[in-house]
Coordinates of C-alpha atoms and ligand atoms in Angstrom, one line a residue:
M118 CA 0.1 -0.1 0.1
S119 CA 1.4 3.4 -1.0
T120 CA 1.4 6.1 1.4
R121 CA -1.3 7.9 -0.6
Q122 CA -3.4 5.0 -0.4
R123 CA -3.0 4.7 3.3
T124 CA -3.7 8.5 3.7
L125 CA -6.8 8.0 1.6
L126 CA -7.9 5.1 3.7
H127 CA -7.3 7.0 7.0
A128 CA -9.2 9.9 6.0
A129 CA -12.0 7.9 4.7
P130 CA -14.2 7.4 8.1
G131 CA -13.7 10.8 8.6
A132 CA -15.1 12.0 5.2
L133 CA -17.9 9.6 5.9
S134 CA -18.8 11.1 9.2
G135 CA -18.5 14.6 7.5
L136 CA -21.1 13.4 4.8
V137 CA -23.5 12.0 7.5
A138 CA -23.5 15.1 9.5
G139 CA -24.1 17.2 6.4
Y140 CA -27.0 15.1 5.5
A141 CA -28.5 15.2 9.0
A142 CA -28.0 19.1 8.8
L143 CA -30.0 19.2 5.7
A144 CA -32.8 16.9 6.7
V145 CA -33.3 18.4 10.1
A146 CA -33.1 22.2 8.6
E147 CA -35.8 21.2 5.7
L148 CA -37.9 19.8 8.4
A149 CA -37.7 22.8 10.5
A150 CA -38.2 24.9 7.3
V151 CA -41.7 23.4 6.7
A152 CA -42.7 24.9 10.1
V153 CA -41.0 28.3 9.5
R154 CA -41.3 28.8 5.9
P155 CA -40.3 26.5 3.0
E156 CA -38.3 29.3 1.5
A157 CA -36.0 29.4 4.8
G158 CA -34.5 26.0 4.0
P159 CA -30.8 26.6 3.7
V160 CA -30.5 25.2 0.1
T161 CA -33.1 27.4 -1.1
A162 CA -32.0 30.4 0.9
V163 CA -28.4 30.2 -0.1
G164 CA -29.4 29.5 -3.8
G165 CA -31.8 32.6 -3.6
A166 CA -29.1 34.7 -2.0
A167 CA -26.7 33.6 -4.6
I168 CA -29.4 34.5 -7.4
D169 CA -29.8 38.0 -5.7
R170 CA -26.0 38.6 -5.9
T171 CA -25.3 37.1 -9.3
P172 CA -24.1 39.9 -11.6
A173 CA -26.7 40.2 -14.6
V174 CA -23.8 39.1 -17.1
V175 CA -23.3 35.5 -15.3
K176 CA -27.4 35.2 -14.6
D177 CA -27.8 35.8 -18.5
W178 CA -25.1 33.2 -19.1
A179 CA -26.8 30.7 -16.9
I180 CA -30.2 31.1 -18.4
R181 CA -28.4 30.7 -21.8
N182 CA -26.6 27.6 -21.1
F183 CA -29.1 25.8 -18.7
G184 CA -32.2 27.5 -19.7
T185 CA -35.2 26.7 -17.1
D186 CA -32.8 24.2 -15.7
D187 CA -30.5 27.0 -14.3
K188 CA -32.3 26.5 -10.8
L189 CA -31.6 23.0 -10.8
V190 CA -28.0 23.5 -11.8
L191 CA -27.4 26.0 -8.8
Q192 CA -29.2 23.6 -6.3
L193 CA -27.0 20.6 -7.3
G194 CA -24.0 23.0 -7.3
I195 CA -24.8 24.0 -3.7
L196 CA -25.2 20.4 -2.6
V197 CA -22.0 19.6 -4.4
V198 CA -20.1 22.3 -2.6
L199 CA -21.5 21.4 0.7
A200 CA -20.8 17.7 0.5
V201 CA -17.2 18.8 -0.3
F202 CA -16.9 20.9 2.8
A203 CA -18.8 18.3 4.7
M204 CA -16.2 15.6 3.9
A205 CA -13.2 17.9 4.7
L206 CA -14.5 19.0 8.1
G207 CA -15.1 15.4 8.7
V208 CA -11.5 14.6 8.1
L209 CA -10.4 17.5 10.1
A210 CA -12.6 16.3 13.0
Q211 CA -10.3 13.3 13.1
R212 CA -7.7 15.4 14.6
L213 CA -9.5 18.4 15.8
R214 CA -12.8 17.5 16.8
R215 CA -13.9 20.8 18.5
V216 CA -12.7 23.1 15.6
A217 CA -14.5 21.0 13.1
S218 CA -17.5 20.9 14.9
A219 CA -17.1 24.7 15.1
G220 CA -16.5 24.7 11.2
V221 CA -20.0 23.3 11.1
L222 CA -21.6 26.0 13.1
L223 CA -20.0 28.5 10.5
F224 CA -22.0 27.0 7.7
G225 CA -25.1 27.2 9.9
A226 CA -24.4 31.1 10.1
V227 CA -24.0 31.4 6.3
G228 CA -27.5 29.7 5.9
A229 CA -29.0 31.8 8.4
W230 CA -27.3 35.0 6.9
A231 CA -28.8 34.0 3.5
A232 CA -32.2 33.2 4.7
T233 CA -32.7 36.4 6.7
G234 CA -31.2 38.5 4.0
R235 CA -33.5 37.5 1.3
P236 CA -35.9 40.3 0.0
D237 CA -39.1 38.4 1.3
S238 CA -37.8 37.3 4.5
P239 CA -40.2 38.2 7.4
G240 CA -37.1 38.2 10.0
A241 CA -34.9 36.4 12.4
L242 CA -37.2 33.3 12.5
D243 CA -35.9 32.5 9.0
A244 CA -32.5 31.6 10.5
V245 CA -34.0 28.8 13.0
P246 CA -33.8 26.2 10.1
S247 CA -29.9 26.6 9.3
V248 CA -29.2 27.1 13.0
V249 CA -30.9 24.0 14.0
G250 CA -29.4 22.1 11.3
A251 CA -26.2 23.3 12.1
L252 CA -26.3 22.5 15.8
V253 CA -27.5 18.8 15.1
A254 CA -24.6 18.3 12.5
A255 CA -22.2 19.7 14.8
A256 CA -23.2 17.3 17.4
V257 CA -23.3 14.4 15.1
L258 CA -19.7 15.1 14.0
Y259 CA -18.3 15.7 17.5
L260 CA -20.0 12.4 18.7
L261 CA -18.9 10.3 15.7
A262 CA -15.4 11.6 15.7
G263 CA -15.2 10.5 19.4
C264 CA -15.3 6.7 18.2
P265 CA -11.7 5.6 17.8
A266 CA -12.6 4.1 14.4
A267 CA -13.3 7.5 13.0
S268 CA -9.7 8.7 13.6
G269 CA -8.7 6.1 10.8
R270 CA -6.2 4.2 13.1
P271 CA -8.2 1.3 14.1
W272 CA -8.8 0.3 10.5
K273 CA -5.2 -0.3 9.7
A274 CA -4.3 -1.9 13.2
P275 CA -7.0 -3.5 15.3
S276 CA -6.3 -3.0 18.8
T277 CA -8.0 -4.3 21.8
A278 CA -11.0 -2.2 21.9
S279 CA -11.4 -1.6 18.2
G280 CA -13.7 -4.3 17.3
M281 CA -16.5 -2.6 19.3
D282 CA -15.4 0.9 18.2
R283 CA -15.7 -0.1 14.6
R284 CA -19.0 -1.8 15.2
G285 CA -20.1 1.5 17.3
F286 CA -18.9 3.9 14.3
V287 CA -20.7 1.9 11.6
V288 CA -23.7 1.6 14.0
G289 CA -23.5 5.4 14.2
V290 CA -23.2 6.4 10.8
A291 CA -26.0 4.1 9.7
G292 CA -28.2 5.2 12.6
V293 CA -27.8 8.9 11.9
A294 CA -28.2 8.2 8.1
A295 CA -31.4 6.3 8.4
A296 CA -32.7 8.8 11.0
S297 CA -32.0 11.7 8.6
T298 CA -33.6 9.8 5.9
G299 CA -36.7 9.5 8.0
I300 CA -36.7 13.1 8.9
G301 CA -36.1 14.2 5.2
F302 CA -39.2 12.1 4.1
L303 CA -41.4 13.7 6.8
G304 CA -40.1 16.9 5.6
L305 CA -41.1 16.1 2.0
R306 CA -44.5 14.9 3.0
L307 CA -45.3 17.8 5.2
N308 CA -44.1 20.1 2.5
A309 CA -46.5 18.3 -0.2
A310 CA -49.5 18.8 2.4
G311 CA -49.1 22.6 2.5
T312 CA -48.8 22.4 -1.5
K313 CA -51.9 20.5 -1.7
Q314 CA -53.8 23.1 0.4
A315 CA -52.7 25.8 -2.2
A316 CA -53.6 23.6 -5.1
A317 CA -57.0 22.9 -3.4
S318 CA -57.5 26.7 -2.8
R319 CA -56.7 27.2 -6.6
A320 CA -59.5 24.5 -7.5
T321 CA -62.1 26.1 -5.9
V322 CA -61.6 29.4 -7.9
T323 CA -64.3 29.9 -10.6
L324 CA -63.4 32.7 -13.0
P325 CA -66.5 34.6 -14.1
P326 CA -67.0 35.3 -17.6
P327 CA -65.4 38.6 -19.0
D328 CA -67.5 41.8 -19.3
S329 CA -65.2 42.5 -22.5
A330 CA -64.4 39.4 -24.4
A331 CA -61.1 39.1 -26.5
P332 CA -61.5 40.4 -30.0
K333 CA -62.4 37.4 -32.1
L334 CA -59.0 36.4 -34.0
P335 CA -59.3 36.8 -37.8
R336 CA -59.6 34.1 -39.8
G337 CA -55.7 33.1 -40.9
A338 CA -54.0 34.8 -37.8
D339 CA -52.9 31.3 -37.1
L340 CA -51.2 29.8 -40.1
K341 CA -50.9 26.5 -38.4
L342 CA -47.7 25.5 -40.5
P343 CA -45.7 22.5 -39.2
G344 CA -42.7 24.0 -37.1
L345 CA -44.2 27.3 -36.7
S346 CA -45.2 28.6 -33.0
P347 CA -49.0 28.3 -32.5
F348 CA -50.5 31.7 -32.2
T349 CA -51.6 31.0 -28.8
T350 CA -48.8 29.4 -26.3
A351 CA -50.3 26.7 -24.3
N352 CA -49.7 27.0 -20.6
R353 CA -47.5 24.1 -20.4
D354 CA -45.2 25.4 -23.1
F355 CA -45.2 28.9 -21.9
Y356 CA -41.8 30.4 -20.8
R357 CA -41.1 30.8 -17.2
V358 CA -38.7 33.3 -15.9
D359 CA -38.3 34.3 -12.2
T360 CA -36.1 34.2 -9.3
A361 CA -38.0 31.6 -7.3
L362 CA -36.4 28.3 -6.4
T363 CA -39.7 27.2 -4.9
V364 CA -42.8 28.2 -6.8
P365 CA -44.8 30.4 -4.1
R366 CA -48.0 28.8 -3.5
V367 CA -50.3 31.3 -2.3
D368 CA -53.8 30.3 -0.5
V369 CA -56.3 32.5 -2.5
G370 CA -58.4 32.4 0.6
T371 CA -56.1 34.7 2.5
W372 CA -54.7 36.7 -0.5
K373 CA -54.9 40.5 -0.3
L374 CA -53.6 43.2 -2.4
R375 CA -52.8 46.6 -1.2
I376 CA -52.5 49.8 -3.3
H377 CA -50.9 52.6 -1.5
G378 CA -48.2 55.4 -1.8
E379 CA -47.7 58.9 -3.1
G380 CA -50.9 60.6 -4.5
V381 CA -53.1 57.7 -3.5
T382 CA -55.8 59.7 -1.8
R383 CA -58.2 56.3 -1.2
P384 CA -55.7 53.6 -0.2
L385 CA -57.2 50.5 -1.3
T386 CA -56.9 46.6 -0.1
V387 CA -59.1 44.2 -2.0
D388 CA -59.2 40.4 -1.3
F389 CA -59.7 38.0 -4.4
Q390 CA -63.5 38.0 -4.5
E391 CA -63.5 41.9 -4.3
L392 CA -61.3 41.8 -7.4
L393 CA -63.3 39.4 -9.2
A394 CA -66.4 41.8 -8.6
R395 CA -64.7 44.5 -10.9
P396 CA -65.3 44.5 -14.8
L397 CA -63.2 41.8 -16.3
I398 CA -61.5 41.8 -19.4
E399 CA -60.1 39.3 -21.7
R400 CA -57.2 40.0 -24.0
D401 CA -54.5 38.3 -26.3
I402 CA -51.3 39.5 -25.2
T403 CA -47.8 38.5 -26.2
M404 CA -45.2 38.5 -23.4
T405 CA -41.3 39.0 -23.8
C406 CA -38.5 38.5 -21.6
V407 CA -35.6 41.0 -21.6
S408 CA -33.5 37.9 -21.3
N409 CA -34.6 36.8 -24.6
E410 CA -31.5 36.3 -27.0
V411 CA -32.2 37.2 -30.6
G412 CA -34.0 33.7 -32.0
G413 CA -34.7 32.8 -28.2
S414 CA -37.8 31.2 -26.6
Y415 CA -38.8 33.6 -23.9
V416 CA -41.6 35.1 -25.7
G417 CA -45.3 33.6 -25.9
T418 CA -48.8 34.7 -26.3
A419 CA -51.8 33.9 -24.1
R420 CA -55.4 35.0 -23.7
W421 CA -55.5 36.7 -20.4
L422 CA -58.4 37.5 -18.0
G423 CA -58.1 40.5 -15.7
V424 CA -59.1 43.8 -14.2
R425 CA -58.0 46.9 -15.6
L426 CA -55.1 48.0 -13.7
A427 CA -55.8 51.9 -14.5
Q428 CA -59.3 51.5 -13.0
L429 CA -58.1 50.1 -10.0
L430 CA -55.5 53.0 -9.8
R431 CA -58.3 55.7 -10.5
E432 CA -60.3 54.1 -7.8
A433 CA -57.3 54.8 -5.4
G434 CA -57.5 58.3 -6.6
V435 CA -54.1 57.9 -8.6
R436 CA -53.4 60.5 -11.4
P437 CA -50.7 60.1 -13.8
P438 CA -47.7 62.3 -14.1
S439 CA -49.0 64.1 -17.1
K440 CA -52.2 65.0 -15.3
G441 CA -50.1 66.3 -12.1
G442 CA -49.8 63.1 -10.1
P443 CA -46.7 63.1 -8.0
A444 CA -45.7 59.3 -8.7
D445 CA -44.1 58.3 -12.1
Q446 CA -43.1 54.7 -10.9
L447 CA -45.8 52.0 -9.9
L448 CA -43.7 49.5 -7.8
A449 CA -45.2 46.1 -7.6
R450 CA -44.3 43.7 -4.8
S451 CA -44.6 40.1 -4.9
V452 CA -45.2 37.5 -2.1
D453 CA -41.6 36.4 -2.6
G454 CA -40.0 39.8 -2.5
M455 CA -39.8 40.7 -6.1
T456 CA -40.0 44.3 -6.8
I457 CA -41.0 45.5 -10.4
G458 CA -41.2 49.2 -11.4
T459 CA -43.4 50.4 -14.3
P460 CA -44.2 53.8 -15.6
V461 CA -47.5 55.0 -14.1
E462 CA -48.0 57.0 -17.3
T463 CA -47.8 53.9 -19.6
V464 CA -50.0 51.8 -17.3
M465 CA -52.6 54.7 -17.5
D466 CA -52.2 55.5 -21.1
G467 CA -55.3 53.5 -22.3
R468 CA -53.6 50.4 -23.3
D469 CA -55.0 47.0 -21.7
A470 CA -52.6 46.9 -18.6
L471 CA -54.0 44.0 -16.2
L472 CA -54.2 42.4 -13.0
A473 CA -54.5 39.2 -14.5
V474 CA -56.3 36.2 -12.7
G475 CA -56.8 33.9 -15.8
M476 CA -54.5 32.4 -18.6
N477 CA -56.0 30.5 -21.4
G478 CA -59.1 29.7 -19.8
E479 CA -57.9 28.8 -16.5
P480 CA -56.8 30.5 -13.2
L481 CA -53.1 31.5 -13.4
P482 CA -50.9 28.3 -12.9
F483 CA -48.8 28.6 -9.9
E484 CA -45.7 29.1 -12.1
H485 CA -47.1 32.0 -13.8
G486 CA -48.3 34.2 -10.6
F487 CA -51.3 32.4 -9.1
P488 CA -53.6 34.2 -7.9
V489 CA -52.7 37.4 -9.5
R490 CA -50.2 38.9 -11.8
M491 CA -49.5 42.1 -13.6
L492 CA -49.3 42.4 -17.3
V493 CA -48.4 45.7 -19.4
P494 CA -48.6 45.2 -22.9
G495 CA -45.4 46.5 -24.7
L496 CA -43.1 46.3 -21.8
F497 CA -40.6 43.4 -20.9
G498 CA -41.7 41.3 -18.2
Y499 CA -39.1 42.6 -15.5
V500 CA -40.7 46.0 -15.7
S501 CA -44.2 45.1 -15.7
A502 CA -45.2 41.3 -15.4
C503 CA -45.0 40.9 -11.6
K504 CA -46.1 37.3 -10.5
W505 CA -47.6 36.5 -7.1
L506 CA -48.6 40.1 -6.7
Q507 CA -49.5 41.4 -3.1
D508 CA -48.7 45.1 -3.0
I509 CA -48.6 48.2 -5.1
E510 CA -46.9 51.2 -4.1
L511 CA -47.0 54.7 -6.0
T512 CA -43.5 56.1 -5.9
T513 CA -40.9 57.8 -8.1
F514 CA -38.2 56.2 -10.2
D515 CA -35.7 58.7 -8.4
A516 CA -37.0 57.4 -4.9
Y517 CA -36.6 53.6 -5.6
D518 CA -34.7 51.2 -7.7
A519 CA -36.6 47.9 -8.4
Y520 CA -35.0 44.5 -7.9
W521 CA -33.4 44.2 -11.5
V522 CA -32.6 47.9 -11.9
K523 CA -30.3 47.4 -8.8
R524 CA -28.8 44.6 -10.9
D525 CA -27.4 46.8 -14.2
W526 CA -30.9 46.4 -16.2
A527 CA -32.6 49.5 -17.5
A528 CA -35.4 51.1 -15.5
R529 CA -37.5 51.5 -18.4
A530 CA -37.7 48.9 -20.9
P531 CA -40.2 49.0 -23.7
I532 CA -40.2 45.6 -25.8
K533 CA -37.8 45.9 -28.9
T534 CA -39.4 45.0 -32.3
E535 CA -38.0 41.5 -33.2
S536 CA -38.5 38.6 -35.4
R537 CA -37.5 34.8 -35.4
I538 CA -37.3 32.0 -37.7
D539 CA -39.1 29.0 -36.3
T540 CA -38.7 26.8 -39.3
P541 CA -36.4 25.5 -40.7
K542 CA -34.5 24.9 -37.6
P543 CA -30.8 25.7 -37.3
F544 CA -28.7 23.0 -39.2
A545 CA -31.6 21.5 -40.7
S546 CA -30.9 19.4 -43.8
L547 CA -33.6 19.9 -46.4
T548 CA -34.1 18.6 -49.8
A549 CA -33.9 21.2 -52.8
G550 CA -37.1 22.5 -54.0
T551 CA -39.8 24.8 -52.1
V552 CA -39.1 25.1 -48.6
A553 CA -41.5 26.9 -46.1
V554 CA -39.5 29.2 -43.9
A555 CA -41.9 30.9 -41.3
G556 CA -41.7 32.5 -37.8
V557 CA -43.2 35.1 -35.7
A558 CA -42.5 38.9 -35.3
W559 CA -43.4 40.9 -32.4
A560 CA -43.6 45.0 -31.9
Q561 CA -46.2 44.9 -29.0
H562 CA -48.5 47.7 -29.0
K563 CA -47.3 49.0 -32.1
G564 CA -48.0 46.0 -34.7
I565 CA -46.1 44.5 -37.3
D566 CA -46.4 46.0 -40.7
G567 CA -43.8 43.8 -42.7
V568 CA -41.2 40.8 -42.4
E569 CA -38.3 40.4 -45.0
V570 CA -36.1 37.4 -45.4
R571 CA -33.0 37.1 -47.2
V572 CA -30.7 34.2 -48.4
D573 CA -27.0 34.4 -47.9
G574 CA -27.0 38.5 -47.7
G575 CA -28.9 38.8 -50.9
D576 CA -31.8 41.2 -51.5
W577 CA -34.4 41.3 -48.9
Q578 CA -37.8 39.4 -50.0
R579 CA -41.1 40.3 -48.6
A580 CA -42.6 37.5 -46.5
E581 CA -46.2 36.8 -46.4
L582 CA -47.8 37.9 -43.2
A583 CA -50.7 36.2 -41.4
A584 CA -53.9 38.0 -40.8
E585 CA -53.3 40.6 -38.2
G586 CA -54.4 40.1 -34.6
P587 CA -54.7 42.6 -31.8
V588 CA -52.0 45.1 -31.6
D589 CA -50.4 43.7 -28.4
T590 CA -49.6 40.3 -30.1
W591 CA -47.2 38.8 -32.2
R592 CA -47.7 38.0 -35.9
Q593 CA -46.7 34.9 -37.7
W594 CA -45.1 35.1 -41.4
W595 CA -43.9 32.8 -43.8
W596 CA -41.8 32.7 -47.3
R597 CA -41.9 30.3 -50.0
W598 CA -38.0 29.5 -50.6
P599 CA -36.9 28.1 -53.7
A600 CA -34.1 26.3 -51.9
K601 CA -31.0 25.1 -54.2
S602 CA -28.5 22.8 -53.1
G603 CA -25.6 24.1 -50.6
T604 CA -25.2 25.4 -47.3
H605 CA -27.3 28.7 -46.7
T606 CA -27.7 31.3 -44.4
L607 CA -31.5 32.8 -43.7
E608 CA -31.9 36.1 -42.0
V609 CA -35.0 37.7 -41.1
R610 CA -36.0 41.3 -40.0
A611 CA -39.4 43.0 -39.3
T612 CA -40.7 46.7 -39.6
D613 CA -43.4 47.8 -37.2
R614 CA -46.3 50.1 -37.7
T615 CA -44.2 53.1 -36.6
G616 CA -42.1 52.6 -39.7
Y617 CA -39.0 51.2 -37.6
T618 CA -37.1 48.7 -39.2
Q619 CA -35.1 46.2 -36.8
T620 CA -31.7 47.0 -36.7
D621 CA -28.9 44.9 -37.4
K622 CA -26.7 45.9 -34.7
R623 CA -26.4 43.1 -32.4
A624 CA -27.1 43.7 -28.7
R625 CA -27.0 41.3 -25.8
P626 CA -30.0 41.3 -23.5
V627 CA -28.2 43.5 -20.9
P628 CA -29.4 46.4 -20.1
D629 CA -32.6 46.6 -22.0
G630 CA -33.0 43.8 -24.6
A631 CA -31.4 41.9 -27.1
S632 CA -31.4 43.2 -30.7
G633 CA -30.1 42.2 -34.1
W634 CA -31.4 39.7 -37.0
H635 CA -32.2 36.3 -36.4
S636 CA -30.2 34.0 -38.8
V637 CA -30.4 30.3 -39.4
V638 CA -27.9 28.2 -41.3
V639 CA -29.3 25.2 -43.1
T640 CA -28.0 22.5 -45.8
V641 CA -29.7 21.8 -48.9
T642 CA -29.1 18.9 -50.8
Ligands
LIG932 N1 -42.6 37.7 -8.3 C1 -41.8 37.5 -9.8 N2 -42.4 38.1 -10.8 C2 -41.8 38.2 -12.0 C3 -40.3 37.6 -12.1 C4 -39.9 37.4 -11.1 O1 -38.8 36.8 -11.1 N3 -40.5 37.2 -9.8 N4 -39.9 37.6 -13.2 C5 -40.3 38.6 -14.3 C6 -39.9 38.4 -15.6 S1 -38.2 38.8 -15.8 C7 -40.7 38.0 -16.6 S2 -39.9 38.0 -18.2 C8 -41.9 37.7 -16.3 C9 -42.1 35.8 -16.8 O2 -43.3 35.6 -16.7 P1 -43.7 34.0 -16.8 O3 -42.9 33.1 -16.0 O4 -45.1 34.0 -16.5 O5 -43.3 33.8 -18.5 O6 -42.3 37.4 -15.1 C10 -41.9 38.4 -14.4 N5 -42.5 38.5 -13.1
LIG933 MO1 -37.8 38.6 -18.0

């Protein structure tokens, strides 16, 4: 046996004790989090704190590379880091029991700091899961390291008492692992029960019919071509972008919305039934995320049902700045501490800004903001579309920077006119002859006037447009391409109803949305 192998063999029981202690910490902490708040669990808290502190470029990179799996990747990353540190502390405990146990408490402090520092944290109570978890882990590590077997020595040279020690160590490790698994399962069970209650509350919601139905879509607005995005995006296919590691599950029975702040002469608090008692409008609206890359998939259209936000603001006595109102920013707050700032002027300029309760004929899915979210046609989601809404404060852009604005994104961000090739797909192999090139183009609240396609940098060719739907929706287009053999680059650009043609200048999403022409390279044989 080489010295290296021997060192590893000696370290093994220590590393194992560390792992088991870490496992116990997480199980206990997550169970405690069920009692406190699911979001106060250390993995969620540390993950959330990491998200809060990640620079926009890195977040952008993560979204680009991992897509909607970015959060799973983050959580797995946290677990791997924890496991490595747990093993290291376990090995350290073989020599320095007290120091290693104190080190474990340090990790608890990090968890507690992360949990209480989240924007949605109600306070010190959120520290409890991390602290309790760390105390348990420190105790486990201290006790296991007390077995002579954990030092690694008896494995090499069984001494008199070592048989018992070894058995004691193995029984200890197995016992802690089994108990942690039981506690972990209990936590999962209880969590599922809470989720069930929220789901049950969602199931009780019946949405009244709209007082103003969505304008009927003209025939031919949805071309239904293979490979082309359908006009209406199904809820299960709708993109999801948010900072929530666990989807907030709000019990609609206890939900309330408060409207208050500068220039609010009649502060308002409404519950869900009171909100539904207002006139409801139903509208097709295309949402877009500022993080959407050119050609990306963070754009979708749904049929939304909701209350006019401007009407509620007028009820509260709010006047837009152009009519002398003192507040130019509407600050929306969610139950998970998100803040989203929207120009009051835009919300009250007559467009269909909504407090949405329904999405494609059902109550909002939990992932998309149940029970109520905001939507403002023409503005990127991060400055308009607050999910899990619970508070609206009238303030000024000078006085307050919303969540994303604190993180390098622009305070005001209208959606940029963009277009996308849906079919053919990048690097598709096609047969020579007529090929249908098709996609979508959007310029919410302006409308799409024209779409052009070109091949290999040649002349721009006018594409056919689908029948025009509402001004806040995207528009499908298609073009018949006489494809000849070879490798070709297809490019698309749109012109909106203000006469603006999409710039070819490539911009990254930060700070106010990507720009440039979408291009697709294909091979024709
Ligand atoms: N509470 C909350 N609301 C939020 C966000 C968030 O992170 N938290 N993200 C915003 C962003 S950036 C976008 S693009 C839209 C996405 O809405 P969707 O997930 O329903 O598509 O929600 C917005 N509302
Ligand atoms: Mo977004």
